[in-house]
Tab-separated table of C-alpha atoms in Angstrom:
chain	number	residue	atom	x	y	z
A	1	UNK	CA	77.853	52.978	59.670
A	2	UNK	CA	78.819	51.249	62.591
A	3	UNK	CA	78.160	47.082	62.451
A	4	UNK	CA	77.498	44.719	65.362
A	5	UNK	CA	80.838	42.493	66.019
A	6	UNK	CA	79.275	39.058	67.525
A	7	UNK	CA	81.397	36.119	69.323
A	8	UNK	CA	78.008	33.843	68.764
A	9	UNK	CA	77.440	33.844	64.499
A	10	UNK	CA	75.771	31.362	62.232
A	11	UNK	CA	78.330	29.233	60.382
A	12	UNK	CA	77.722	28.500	57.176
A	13	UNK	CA	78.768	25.266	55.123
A	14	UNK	CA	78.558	23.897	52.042
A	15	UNK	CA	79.581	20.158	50.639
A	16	UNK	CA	78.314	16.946	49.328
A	17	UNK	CA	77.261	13.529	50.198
A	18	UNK	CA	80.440	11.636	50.442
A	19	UNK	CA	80.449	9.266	47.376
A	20	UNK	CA	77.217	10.309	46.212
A	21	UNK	CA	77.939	13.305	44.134
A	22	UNK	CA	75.052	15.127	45.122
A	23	UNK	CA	74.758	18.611	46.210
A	24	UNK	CA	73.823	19.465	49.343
A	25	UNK	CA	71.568	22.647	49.916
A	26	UNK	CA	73.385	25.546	51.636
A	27	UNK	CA	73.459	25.026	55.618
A	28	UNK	CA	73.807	27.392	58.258
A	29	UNK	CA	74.353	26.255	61.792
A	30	UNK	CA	74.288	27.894	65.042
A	31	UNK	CA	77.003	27.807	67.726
A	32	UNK	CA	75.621	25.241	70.371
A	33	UNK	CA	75.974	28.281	72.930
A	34	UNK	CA	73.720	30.120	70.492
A	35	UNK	CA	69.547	29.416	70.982
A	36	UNK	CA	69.381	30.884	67.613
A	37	UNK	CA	71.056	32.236	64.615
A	38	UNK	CA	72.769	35.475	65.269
A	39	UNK	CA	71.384	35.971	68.667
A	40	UNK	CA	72.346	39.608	69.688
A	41	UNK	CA	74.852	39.365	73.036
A	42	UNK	CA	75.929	43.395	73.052
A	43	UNK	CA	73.838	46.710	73.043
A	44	UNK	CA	73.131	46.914	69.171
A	45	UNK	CA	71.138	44.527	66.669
A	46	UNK	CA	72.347	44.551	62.939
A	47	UNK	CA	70.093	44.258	59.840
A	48	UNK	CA	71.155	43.740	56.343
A	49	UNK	CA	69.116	46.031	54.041
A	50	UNK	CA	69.777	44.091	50.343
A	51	UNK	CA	68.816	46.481	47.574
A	52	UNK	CA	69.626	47.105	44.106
A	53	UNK	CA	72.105	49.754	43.453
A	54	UNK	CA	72.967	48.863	40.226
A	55	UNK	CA	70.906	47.296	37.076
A	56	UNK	CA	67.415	48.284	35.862
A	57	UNK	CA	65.623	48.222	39.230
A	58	UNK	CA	68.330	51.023	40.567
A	59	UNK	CA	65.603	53.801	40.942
A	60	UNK	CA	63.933	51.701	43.326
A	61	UNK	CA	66.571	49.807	45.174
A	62	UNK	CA	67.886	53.765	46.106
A	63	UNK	CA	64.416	54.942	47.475
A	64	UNK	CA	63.813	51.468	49.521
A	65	UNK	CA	67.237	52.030	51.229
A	66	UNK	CA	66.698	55.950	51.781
A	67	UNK	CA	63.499	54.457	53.700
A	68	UNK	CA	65.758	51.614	55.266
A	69	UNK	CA	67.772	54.242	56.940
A	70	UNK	CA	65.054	56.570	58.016
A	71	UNK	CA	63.524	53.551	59.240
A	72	UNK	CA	66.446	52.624	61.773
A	73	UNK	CA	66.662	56.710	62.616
A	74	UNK	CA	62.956	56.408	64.333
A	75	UNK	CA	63.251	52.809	65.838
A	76	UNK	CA	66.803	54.612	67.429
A	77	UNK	CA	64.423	57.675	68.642
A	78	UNK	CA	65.937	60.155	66.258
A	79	UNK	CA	63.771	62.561	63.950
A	80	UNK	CA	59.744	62.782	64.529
A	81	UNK	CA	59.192	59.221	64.467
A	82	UNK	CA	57.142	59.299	61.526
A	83	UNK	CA	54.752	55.983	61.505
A	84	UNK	CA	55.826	54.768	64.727
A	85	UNK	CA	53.356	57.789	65.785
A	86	UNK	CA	50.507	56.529	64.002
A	87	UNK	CA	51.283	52.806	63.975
A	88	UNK	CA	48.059	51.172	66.066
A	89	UNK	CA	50.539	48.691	67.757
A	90	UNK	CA	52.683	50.786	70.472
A	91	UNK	CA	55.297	48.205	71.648
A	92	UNK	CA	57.763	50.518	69.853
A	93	UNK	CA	59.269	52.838	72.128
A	94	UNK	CA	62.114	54.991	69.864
A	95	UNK	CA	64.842	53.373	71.947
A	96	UNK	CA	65.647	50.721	69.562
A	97	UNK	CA	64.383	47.434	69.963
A	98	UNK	CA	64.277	45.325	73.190
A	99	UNK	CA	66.617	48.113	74.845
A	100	UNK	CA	69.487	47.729	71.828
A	101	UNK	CA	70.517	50.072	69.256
A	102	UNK	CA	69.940	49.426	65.780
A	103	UNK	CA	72.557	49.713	63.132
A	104	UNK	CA	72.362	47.903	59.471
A	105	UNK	CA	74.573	47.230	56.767
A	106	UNK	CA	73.893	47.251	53.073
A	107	UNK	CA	74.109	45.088	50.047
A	108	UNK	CA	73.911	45.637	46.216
A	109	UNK	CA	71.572	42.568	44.883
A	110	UNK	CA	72.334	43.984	41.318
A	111	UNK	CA	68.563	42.914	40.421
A	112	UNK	CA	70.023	39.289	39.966
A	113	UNK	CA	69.162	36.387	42.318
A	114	UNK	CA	72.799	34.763	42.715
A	115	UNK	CA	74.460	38.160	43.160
A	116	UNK	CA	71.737	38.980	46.246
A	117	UNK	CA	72.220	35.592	47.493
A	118	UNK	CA	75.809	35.988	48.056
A	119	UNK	CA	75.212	39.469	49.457
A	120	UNK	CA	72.365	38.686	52.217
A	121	UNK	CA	74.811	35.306	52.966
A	122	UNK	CA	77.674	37.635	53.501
A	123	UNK	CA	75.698	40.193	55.910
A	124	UNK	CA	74.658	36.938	57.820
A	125	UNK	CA	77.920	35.325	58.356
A	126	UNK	CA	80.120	38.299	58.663
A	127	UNK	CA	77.938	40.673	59.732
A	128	UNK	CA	75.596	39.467	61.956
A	129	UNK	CA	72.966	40.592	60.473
A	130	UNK	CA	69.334	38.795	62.273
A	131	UNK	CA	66.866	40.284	60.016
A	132	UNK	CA	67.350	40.504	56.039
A	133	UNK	CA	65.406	42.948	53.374
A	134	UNK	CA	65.132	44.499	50.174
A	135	UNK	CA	63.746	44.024	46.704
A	136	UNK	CA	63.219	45.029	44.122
A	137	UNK	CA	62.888	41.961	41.517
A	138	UNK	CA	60.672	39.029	42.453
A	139	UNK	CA	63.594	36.367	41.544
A	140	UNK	CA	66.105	37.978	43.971
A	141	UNK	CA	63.053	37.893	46.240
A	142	UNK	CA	62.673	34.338	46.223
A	143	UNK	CA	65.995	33.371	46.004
A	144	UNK	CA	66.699	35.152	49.356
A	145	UNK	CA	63.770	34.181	50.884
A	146	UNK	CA	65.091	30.839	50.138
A	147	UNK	CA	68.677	31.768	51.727
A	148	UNK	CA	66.908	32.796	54.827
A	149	UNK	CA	64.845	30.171	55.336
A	150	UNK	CA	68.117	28.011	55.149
A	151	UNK	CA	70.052	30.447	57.428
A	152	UNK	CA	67.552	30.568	59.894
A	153	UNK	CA	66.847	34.583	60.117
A	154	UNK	CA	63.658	36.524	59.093
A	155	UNK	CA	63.451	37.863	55.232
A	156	UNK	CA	60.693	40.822	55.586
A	157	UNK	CA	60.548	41.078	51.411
A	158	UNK	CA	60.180	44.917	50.149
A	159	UNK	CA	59.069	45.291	46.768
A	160	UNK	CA	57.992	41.981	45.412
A	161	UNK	CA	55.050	41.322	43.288
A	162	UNK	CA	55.269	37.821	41.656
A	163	UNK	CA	52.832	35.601	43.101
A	164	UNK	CA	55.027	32.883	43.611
A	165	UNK	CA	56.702	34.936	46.848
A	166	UNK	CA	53.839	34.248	49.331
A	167	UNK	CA	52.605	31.096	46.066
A	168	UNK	CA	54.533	28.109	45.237
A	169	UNK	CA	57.978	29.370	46.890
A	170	UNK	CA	56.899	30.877	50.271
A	171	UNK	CA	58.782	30.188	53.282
A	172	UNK	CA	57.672	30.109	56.921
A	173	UNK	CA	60.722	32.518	57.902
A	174	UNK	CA	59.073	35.461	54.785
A	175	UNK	CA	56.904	37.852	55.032
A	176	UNK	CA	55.228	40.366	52.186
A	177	UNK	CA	53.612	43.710	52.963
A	178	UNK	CA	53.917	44.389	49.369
A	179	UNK	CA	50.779	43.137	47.059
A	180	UNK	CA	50.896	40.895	44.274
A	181	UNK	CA	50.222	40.227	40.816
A	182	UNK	CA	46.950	38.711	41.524
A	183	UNK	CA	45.703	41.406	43.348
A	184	UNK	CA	46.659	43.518	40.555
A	185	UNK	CA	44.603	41.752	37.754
A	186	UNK	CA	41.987	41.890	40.361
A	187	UNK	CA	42.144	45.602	40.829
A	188	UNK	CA	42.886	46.659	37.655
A	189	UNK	CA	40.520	44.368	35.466
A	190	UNK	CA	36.890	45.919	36.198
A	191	UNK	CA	38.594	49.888	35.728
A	192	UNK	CA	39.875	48.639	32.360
A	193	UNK	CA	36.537	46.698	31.560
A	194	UNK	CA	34.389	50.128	32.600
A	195	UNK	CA	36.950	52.368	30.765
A	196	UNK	CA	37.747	50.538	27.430
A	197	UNK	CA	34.908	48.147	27.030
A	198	UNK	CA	34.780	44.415	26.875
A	199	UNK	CA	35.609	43.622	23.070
A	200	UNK	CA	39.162	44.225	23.543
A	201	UNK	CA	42.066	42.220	21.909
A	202	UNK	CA	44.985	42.473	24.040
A	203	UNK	CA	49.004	42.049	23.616
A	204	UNK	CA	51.147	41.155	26.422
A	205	UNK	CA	55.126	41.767	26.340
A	206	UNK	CA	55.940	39.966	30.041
A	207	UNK	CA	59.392	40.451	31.928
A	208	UNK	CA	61.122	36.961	31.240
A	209	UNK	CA	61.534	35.555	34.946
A	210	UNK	CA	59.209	34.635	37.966
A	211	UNK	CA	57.134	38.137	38.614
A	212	UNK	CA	56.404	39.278	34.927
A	213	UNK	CA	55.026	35.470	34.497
A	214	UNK	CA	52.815	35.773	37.131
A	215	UNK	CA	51.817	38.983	36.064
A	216	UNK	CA	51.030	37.908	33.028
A	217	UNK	CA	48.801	35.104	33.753
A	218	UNK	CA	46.913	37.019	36.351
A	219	UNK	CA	45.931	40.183	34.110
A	220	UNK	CA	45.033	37.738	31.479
A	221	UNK	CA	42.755	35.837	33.296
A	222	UNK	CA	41.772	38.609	35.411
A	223	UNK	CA	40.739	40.584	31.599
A	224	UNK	CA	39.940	37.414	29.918
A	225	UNK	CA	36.867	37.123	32.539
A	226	UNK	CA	35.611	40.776	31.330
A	227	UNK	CA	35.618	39.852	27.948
A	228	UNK	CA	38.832	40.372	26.838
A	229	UNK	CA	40.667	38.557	24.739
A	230	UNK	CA	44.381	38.072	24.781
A	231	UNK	CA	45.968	37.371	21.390
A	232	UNK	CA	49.197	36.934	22.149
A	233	UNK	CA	52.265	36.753	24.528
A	234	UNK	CA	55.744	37.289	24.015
A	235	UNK	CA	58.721	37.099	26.928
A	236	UNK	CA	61.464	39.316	26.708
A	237	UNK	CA	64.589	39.354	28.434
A	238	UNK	CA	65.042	41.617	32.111
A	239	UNK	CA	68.270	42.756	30.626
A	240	UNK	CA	66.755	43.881	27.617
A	241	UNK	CA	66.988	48.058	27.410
A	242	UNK	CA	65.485	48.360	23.450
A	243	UNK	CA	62.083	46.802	22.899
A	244	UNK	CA	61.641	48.027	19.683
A	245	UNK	CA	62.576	44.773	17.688
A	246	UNK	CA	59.231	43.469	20.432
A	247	UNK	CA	56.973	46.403	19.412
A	248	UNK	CA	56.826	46.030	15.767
A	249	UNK	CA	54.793	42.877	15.447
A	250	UNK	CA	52.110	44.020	17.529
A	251	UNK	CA	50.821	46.570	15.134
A	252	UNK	CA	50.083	43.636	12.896
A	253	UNK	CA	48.843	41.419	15.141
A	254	UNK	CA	44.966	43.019	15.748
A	255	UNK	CA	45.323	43.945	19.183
A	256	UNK	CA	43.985	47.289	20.573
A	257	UNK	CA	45.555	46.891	23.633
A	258	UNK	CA	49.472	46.039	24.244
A	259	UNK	CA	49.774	45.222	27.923
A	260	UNK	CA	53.364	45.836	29.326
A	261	UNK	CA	54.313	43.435	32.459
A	262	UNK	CA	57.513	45.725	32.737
A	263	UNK	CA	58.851	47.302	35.367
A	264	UNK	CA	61.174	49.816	36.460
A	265	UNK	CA	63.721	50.651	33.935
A	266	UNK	CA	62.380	47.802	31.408
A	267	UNK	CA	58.986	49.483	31.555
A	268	UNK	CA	60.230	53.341	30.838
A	269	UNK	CA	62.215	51.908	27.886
A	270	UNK	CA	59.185	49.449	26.683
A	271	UNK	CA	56.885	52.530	26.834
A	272	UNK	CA	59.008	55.089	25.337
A	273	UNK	CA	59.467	52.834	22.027
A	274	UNK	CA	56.008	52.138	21.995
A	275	UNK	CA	54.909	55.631	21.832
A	276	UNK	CA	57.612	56.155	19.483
A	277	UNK	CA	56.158	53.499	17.309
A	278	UNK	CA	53.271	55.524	17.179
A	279	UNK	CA	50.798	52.669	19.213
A	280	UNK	CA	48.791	55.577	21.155
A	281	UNK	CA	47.822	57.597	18.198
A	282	UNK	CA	46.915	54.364	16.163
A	283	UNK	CA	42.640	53.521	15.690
A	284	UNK	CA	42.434	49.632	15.450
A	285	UNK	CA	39.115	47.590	15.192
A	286	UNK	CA	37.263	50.904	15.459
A	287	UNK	CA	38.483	51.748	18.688
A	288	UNK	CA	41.733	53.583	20.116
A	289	UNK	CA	44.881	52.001	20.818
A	290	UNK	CA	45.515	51.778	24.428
A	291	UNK	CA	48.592	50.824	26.175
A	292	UNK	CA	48.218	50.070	30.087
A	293	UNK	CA	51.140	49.040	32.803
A	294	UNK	CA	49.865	46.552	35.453
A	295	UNK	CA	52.732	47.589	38.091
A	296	UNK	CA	53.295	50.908	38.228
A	297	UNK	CA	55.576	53.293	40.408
A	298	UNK	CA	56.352	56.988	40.981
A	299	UNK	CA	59.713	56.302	39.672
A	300	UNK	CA	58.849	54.339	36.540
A	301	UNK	CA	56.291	57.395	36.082
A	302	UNK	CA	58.850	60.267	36.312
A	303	UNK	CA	61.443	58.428	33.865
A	304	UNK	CA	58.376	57.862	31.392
A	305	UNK	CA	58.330	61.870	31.589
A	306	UNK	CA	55.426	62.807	29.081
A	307	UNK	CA	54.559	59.281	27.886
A	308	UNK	CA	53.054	58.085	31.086
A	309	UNK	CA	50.006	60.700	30.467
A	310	UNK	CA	46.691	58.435	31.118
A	311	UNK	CA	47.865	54.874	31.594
A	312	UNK	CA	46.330	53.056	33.642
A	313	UNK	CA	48.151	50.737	36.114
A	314	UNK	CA	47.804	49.748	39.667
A	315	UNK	CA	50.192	50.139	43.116
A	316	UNK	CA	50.852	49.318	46.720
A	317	UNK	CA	50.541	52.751	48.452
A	318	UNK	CA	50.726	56.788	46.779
A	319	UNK	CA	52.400	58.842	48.597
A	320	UNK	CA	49.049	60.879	48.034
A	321	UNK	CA	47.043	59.473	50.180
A	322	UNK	CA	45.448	61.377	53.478
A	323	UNK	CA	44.854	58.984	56.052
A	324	UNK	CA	47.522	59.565	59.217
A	325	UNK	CA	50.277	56.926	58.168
A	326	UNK	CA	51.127	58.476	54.786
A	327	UNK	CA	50.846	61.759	56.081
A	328	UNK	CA	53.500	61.262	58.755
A	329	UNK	CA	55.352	59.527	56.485
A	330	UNK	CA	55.478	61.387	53.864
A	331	UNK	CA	56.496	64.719	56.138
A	332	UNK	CA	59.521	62.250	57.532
A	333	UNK	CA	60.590	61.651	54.373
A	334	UNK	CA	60.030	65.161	52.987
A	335	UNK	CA	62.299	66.458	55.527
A	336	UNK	CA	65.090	64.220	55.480
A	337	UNK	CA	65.413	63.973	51.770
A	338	UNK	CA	63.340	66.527	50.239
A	339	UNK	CA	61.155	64.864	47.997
A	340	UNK	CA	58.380	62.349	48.242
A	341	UNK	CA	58.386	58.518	48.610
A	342	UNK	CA	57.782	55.525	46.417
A	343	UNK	CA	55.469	53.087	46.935
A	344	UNK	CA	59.100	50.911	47.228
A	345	UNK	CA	59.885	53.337	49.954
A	346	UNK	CA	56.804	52.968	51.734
A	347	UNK	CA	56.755	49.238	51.437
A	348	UNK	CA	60.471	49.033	52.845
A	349	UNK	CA	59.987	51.276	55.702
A	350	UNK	CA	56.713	49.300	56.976
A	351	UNK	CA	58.762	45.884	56.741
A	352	UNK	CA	61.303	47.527	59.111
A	353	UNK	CA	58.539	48.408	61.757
A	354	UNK	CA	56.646	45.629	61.466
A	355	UNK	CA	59.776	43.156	61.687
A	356	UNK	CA	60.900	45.506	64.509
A	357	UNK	CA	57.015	45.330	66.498
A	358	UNK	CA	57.245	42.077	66.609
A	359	UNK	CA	60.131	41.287	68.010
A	360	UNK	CA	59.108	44.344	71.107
A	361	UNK	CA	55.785	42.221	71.088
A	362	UNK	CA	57.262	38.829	71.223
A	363	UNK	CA	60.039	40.110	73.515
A	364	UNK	CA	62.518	38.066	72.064
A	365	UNK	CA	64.358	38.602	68.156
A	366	UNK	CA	63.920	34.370	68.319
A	367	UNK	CA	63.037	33.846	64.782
A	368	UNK	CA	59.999	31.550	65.617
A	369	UNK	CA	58.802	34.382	68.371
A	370	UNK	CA	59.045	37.193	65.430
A	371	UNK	CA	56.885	34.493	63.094
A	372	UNK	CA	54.434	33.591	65.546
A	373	UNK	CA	54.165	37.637	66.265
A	374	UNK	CA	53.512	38.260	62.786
A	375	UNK	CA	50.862	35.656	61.928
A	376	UNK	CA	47.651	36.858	61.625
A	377	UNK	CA	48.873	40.220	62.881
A	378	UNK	CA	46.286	42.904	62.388
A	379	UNK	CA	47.392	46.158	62.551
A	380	UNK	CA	46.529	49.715	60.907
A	381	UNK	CA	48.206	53.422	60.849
A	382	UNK	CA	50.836	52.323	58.039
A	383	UNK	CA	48.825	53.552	54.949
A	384	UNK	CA	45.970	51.726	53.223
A	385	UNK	CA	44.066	51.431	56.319
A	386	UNK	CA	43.446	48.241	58.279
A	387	UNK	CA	46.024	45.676	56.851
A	388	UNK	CA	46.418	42.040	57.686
A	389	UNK	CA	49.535	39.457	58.099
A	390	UNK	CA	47.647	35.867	56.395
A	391	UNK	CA	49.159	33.161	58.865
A	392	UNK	CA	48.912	30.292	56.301
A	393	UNK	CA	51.249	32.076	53.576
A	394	UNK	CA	52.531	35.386	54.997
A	395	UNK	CA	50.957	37.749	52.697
A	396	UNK	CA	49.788	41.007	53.647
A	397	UNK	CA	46.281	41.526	52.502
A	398	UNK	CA	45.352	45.566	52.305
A	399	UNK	CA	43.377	48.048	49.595
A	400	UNK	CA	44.212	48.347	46.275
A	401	UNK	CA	45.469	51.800	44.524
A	402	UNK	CA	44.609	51.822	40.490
A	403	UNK	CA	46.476	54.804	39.331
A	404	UNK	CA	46.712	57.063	35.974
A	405	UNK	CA	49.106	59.170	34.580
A	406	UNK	CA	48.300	62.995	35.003
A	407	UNK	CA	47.071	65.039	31.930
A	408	UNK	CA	48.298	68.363	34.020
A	409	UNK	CA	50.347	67.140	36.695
A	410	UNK	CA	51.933	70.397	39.154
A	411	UNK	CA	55.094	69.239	39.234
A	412	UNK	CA	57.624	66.312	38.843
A	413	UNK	CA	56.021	64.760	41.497
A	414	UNK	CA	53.114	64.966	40.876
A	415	UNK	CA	52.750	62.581	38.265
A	416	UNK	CA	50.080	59.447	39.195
A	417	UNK	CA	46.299	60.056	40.273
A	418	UNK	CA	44.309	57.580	41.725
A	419	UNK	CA	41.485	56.754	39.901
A	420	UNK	CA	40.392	54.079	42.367
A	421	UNK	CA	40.859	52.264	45.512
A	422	UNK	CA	40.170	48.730	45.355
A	423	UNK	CA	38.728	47.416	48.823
A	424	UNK	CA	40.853	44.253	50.228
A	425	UNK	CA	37.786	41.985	50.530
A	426	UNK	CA	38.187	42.609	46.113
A	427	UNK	CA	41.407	41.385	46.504
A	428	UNK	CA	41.794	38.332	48.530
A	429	UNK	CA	42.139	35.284	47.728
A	430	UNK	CA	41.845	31.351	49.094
A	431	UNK	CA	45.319	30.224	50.010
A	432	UNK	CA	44.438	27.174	48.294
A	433	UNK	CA	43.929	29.180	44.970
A	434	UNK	CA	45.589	27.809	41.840
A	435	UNK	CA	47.566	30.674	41.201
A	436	UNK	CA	49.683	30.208	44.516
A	437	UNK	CA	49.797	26.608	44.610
A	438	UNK	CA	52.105	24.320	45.064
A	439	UNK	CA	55.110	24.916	47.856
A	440	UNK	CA	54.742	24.535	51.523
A	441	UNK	CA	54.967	27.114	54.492
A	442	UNK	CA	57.084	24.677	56.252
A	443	UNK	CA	58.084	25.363	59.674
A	444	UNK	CA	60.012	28.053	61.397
A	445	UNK	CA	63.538	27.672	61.056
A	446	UNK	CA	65.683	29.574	64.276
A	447	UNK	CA	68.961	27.838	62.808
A	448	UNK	CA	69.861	26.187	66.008
C-alpha cells in the first residue's frame, strides 16, 4: 500500500522541566509553515487504521481493518460504493476526499494501550497519517484518544464500549459511533427483567481494565433497578485465557445468574468453562441458571460454537438488519470478502465515512473544521436509522440491538437473532450523568 511522503509533518518531542524532574506530557508540534498537523500538500491523504492483529481481541481487530480497506476502496470510487449510496449526507463524491486520493497504513495495537500508543505515534510522525482509528479494547481506546488529542489529529474510535471514552476521558479531537456500556444496561435490563423475572441474584466476572468496569457498574445498576440483586463481583485479568479457577465459586455463592463482562476471546473462553462447569443445566433458588453476555459480537458468537445457544446480550448493529445502509453494506462486504460483517466492521467502516463527510462538508481536513462538522451532526442511511453526533461529549446516540443466540441457526453465520430493538430516546443519557463524569471536552487541538 502506497503511503503519503510529506515535507510539512508534526514533530514530536518528549523531555522534562529542566531541574524539576517532572515529566512532561508527550508534545507534537507543527512546522510554522504548517496551519495544522499533517496538512496534506500532494494528491493523496494518509490514515492510520490501528487495530489488533494479535492478542484476544484479534477476531475483531481483522474484520474492523477488512472494513478499513473497503472503506478507502469507495471514498477512492472503486467497487459499488456501498453506504456512500445510502448515506443521507452527499458531500462524498467517490473521488477521494477534497479531490485527493486516499491511501492508509496499518498498525497492530496488540489489545494493549502502550503498544497502540507507540503505533498511532509512529503513523503520525512517519507516516503522515491526519486521521487515526481502530479498536478494539476500551484502554487502547483511551489511551489513543489521549495521543491524538496531544498530536493534534482526529481519533474516530471503532469498537469501544467503556463509558469512560465519550465519560471521564473524552477528548474534543474523539469521536464514538460505537455505543456504550450504559446504553447496554439500559437496553438489556427490561428484556432480562421480562424474561427471567425480578428475584434474581446475579454474579458478575468483569474484564479487569476501563470497559469491563464500566460495564459492570452499568448492568448492575441498570438490573439492580428491576429488582435484581447482585451478590458479588470479581475482576479478572484481560490476559487471562482459563476462567475456570473464577467459575467454581459461583456455584456456591446463590446466584442464578453469572453475568460475564467479557469480550472477544476472554468471553468464548469464560463461556465455554462455564458450560463446562455445568452452570446452564444447574436449578438454583427454584429457578434455572442463566448465564447472559452484556457485549456481544458475531465473532465472539461463532467461537462460542454451540454454547452461545439463547444468551442474551446486546450490540451496535447486525448485519441482519433490512433498512438500506446494512443492506448495501452488507452486499459490499459480501462481495469483496465473502462473508458477512461484524458489528466491529460496521462500526469501523461508518467512522471512515463520517470522518471522511466531514472534512468534504467542512472543505478543509483542519482538525477544528472536521470537529465543528461533526458536532451535532445528524445524519441517517448508515444502519440503525437516524443517528446523532452529541456536541458536548462526542458520542453517537442511535437504537439499541438486544440479541440471542439461535436455537436452529442456518448456518455459521447465522448465529445471533434480535430479540429487540431498543429505541435511542431508551438510551440516552444527560451528559452531566454520573456515570460519565468527570473529564473535560477541552478544546480542539489542530497542533499548530
Amino acid at each position: 500500500m502506497s503511503k503519503t511522503t510529506l515535507t510539512r509533518r508534526g514533530v514530536l518531542k518528549t523531555g522534562a522541566v529542566a531541574g524539576s524532574g517532572l515529566a512532561l506530557p508527550t508534545i507534537f508540534t507543527a512546522s510554522s509553515a504548517s496551519a495544522f498537523t499533517n496538512e496534506p500538500t500532494g494528491g493523496s491523504v494518509t490514515f492510520g487504521f490501528n487495530v489488533p492483529q494479535t492478542g484476544p481481541y484479534a477476531d475483531e481487530g481483522a474484520d474492523e481493518l477488512r472494513a478499513y480497506e473497503l472503506a478507502v476502496e469507495h471514498l477512492n470510487g472503486g467497487g459499488d460504493g456501498g453506504m456512500l449510496n445510502t448515506f443521507s449526507s452527499k458531500a462524498l463524491q467517490g473521488n477521494g476526499i477534497l479531490g485527493k486520493k486516499v491511501d492508509f497504513v496499518t498498525g497492530d495495537t496488540q489489545t494493549k494501550s502502550d503498544a497502540a500508543r507507540a503505533s498511532a505515534k509512529s503513523m503520525i510522525e512517519k507516516d503522515g497519517a491526519i486521521m487515526i482509528t481502530g479498536g478494539s479494547s476500551s484502554g487502547v481506546a483511551v489511551a489513543v484518544q489521549g495521543l491524538c488529542q496531544e498530536a493534534g489529529v482526529i481519533f474516530m474510535a471503532a469498537l469501544t464500549h467503556s463509558n469512560d471514552t465519550t465519560g471521564k476521558d473524552k477528548k474534543a479531537n474523539g469521536f464514538r459511533h460505537f455505543f456504550n456500556a450504559y446504553m447496554s444496561g439500559a437496553a438489556l435490563a427490561p428484556v432480562l427483567a421480562k424474561r427471567y423475572g425480578s428475584d434474581r441474584r446475579a454474579y458478575h466476572l468483569t474484564a479487569d481494565y476501563t470497559w469491563g468496569w464500566t460495564q459492570e457498574e452499568s448492568i448492575a445498576a441498570a438490573t439492580e433497578a428491576f429488582g435484581w440483586e447482585t451478590v458479588e463481583k470479581v475482576r479478572t485479568p484481560l490476559a487471562a485465557t482459563d476462567f475456570s479457577s473464577y467459575i467454581a465459586p459461583v456455584l456456591n455463592s446463590g446466584a442464578d445468574v453469572l453475568i460475564l463482562n467479557h469480550y472477544g476471546g476472554n468471553m468464548v473462553n469464560s463461556l465455554t468453562n462455564a458450560v463446562q462447569f455445568g452452570l446452564r443445566d444447574k436449578m438454583v433458588n427454584g429457578k434455572q441458571f442463566e448465564i447472559v453476555v452484556p457485549l456481544y459480537s458475531e465473532l465472539m458468537a461463532k467461537g462460542a460454537g454451540e454454547n452461545i445457544k439463547g444468551i442474551l446480550g446486546s450490540t451496535n448493529w447486525s448485519w441482519t438488519l433490512q433498512d438500506e445502509g446494512t443492506k448495501a453494506f452488507v452486499k459490499s462486504f459480501g462481495t469483496k470478502y465473502g462473508f458477512p460483517p461484524s458489528n466491529a466492521a460496521q462500526t469501523s467502516y461508518a467512522q471512515t465515512i463520517l470522518y471522511a463527510d466531514a472534512v468534504a462538508r467542512a472543505g478543509s481536513f483542519n482538525p477544528c473544521a472536521v470537529v465543528e462538522a461533526l458536532e451535532g451532526f445528524e445524519f441517517d442511511g448508515l444502519g440503525n436509522g437516524p443517528t446523532l453526533y452529541r456536541a458536548e461529549d462526542h458520542q453517537c446516540f442511535k437504537d439499541v440491538l438486544v440479541m440471542q443466540g439461535k436455537e436452529n441457526p442456518a448456518n455459521e453465520y447465522d448465529l445471533l437473532e434480535i430479540v429487540d430493538i431498543t429505541p435511542r430516546a431508551q438510551v440516552e443519557y444527560a451528559p452531566d450523568h454520573p456515570m460519565f463524569a468527570g473529564g473535560s471536552l477541552g478544546k480542539c487541538n489542530p497542533g499548530a
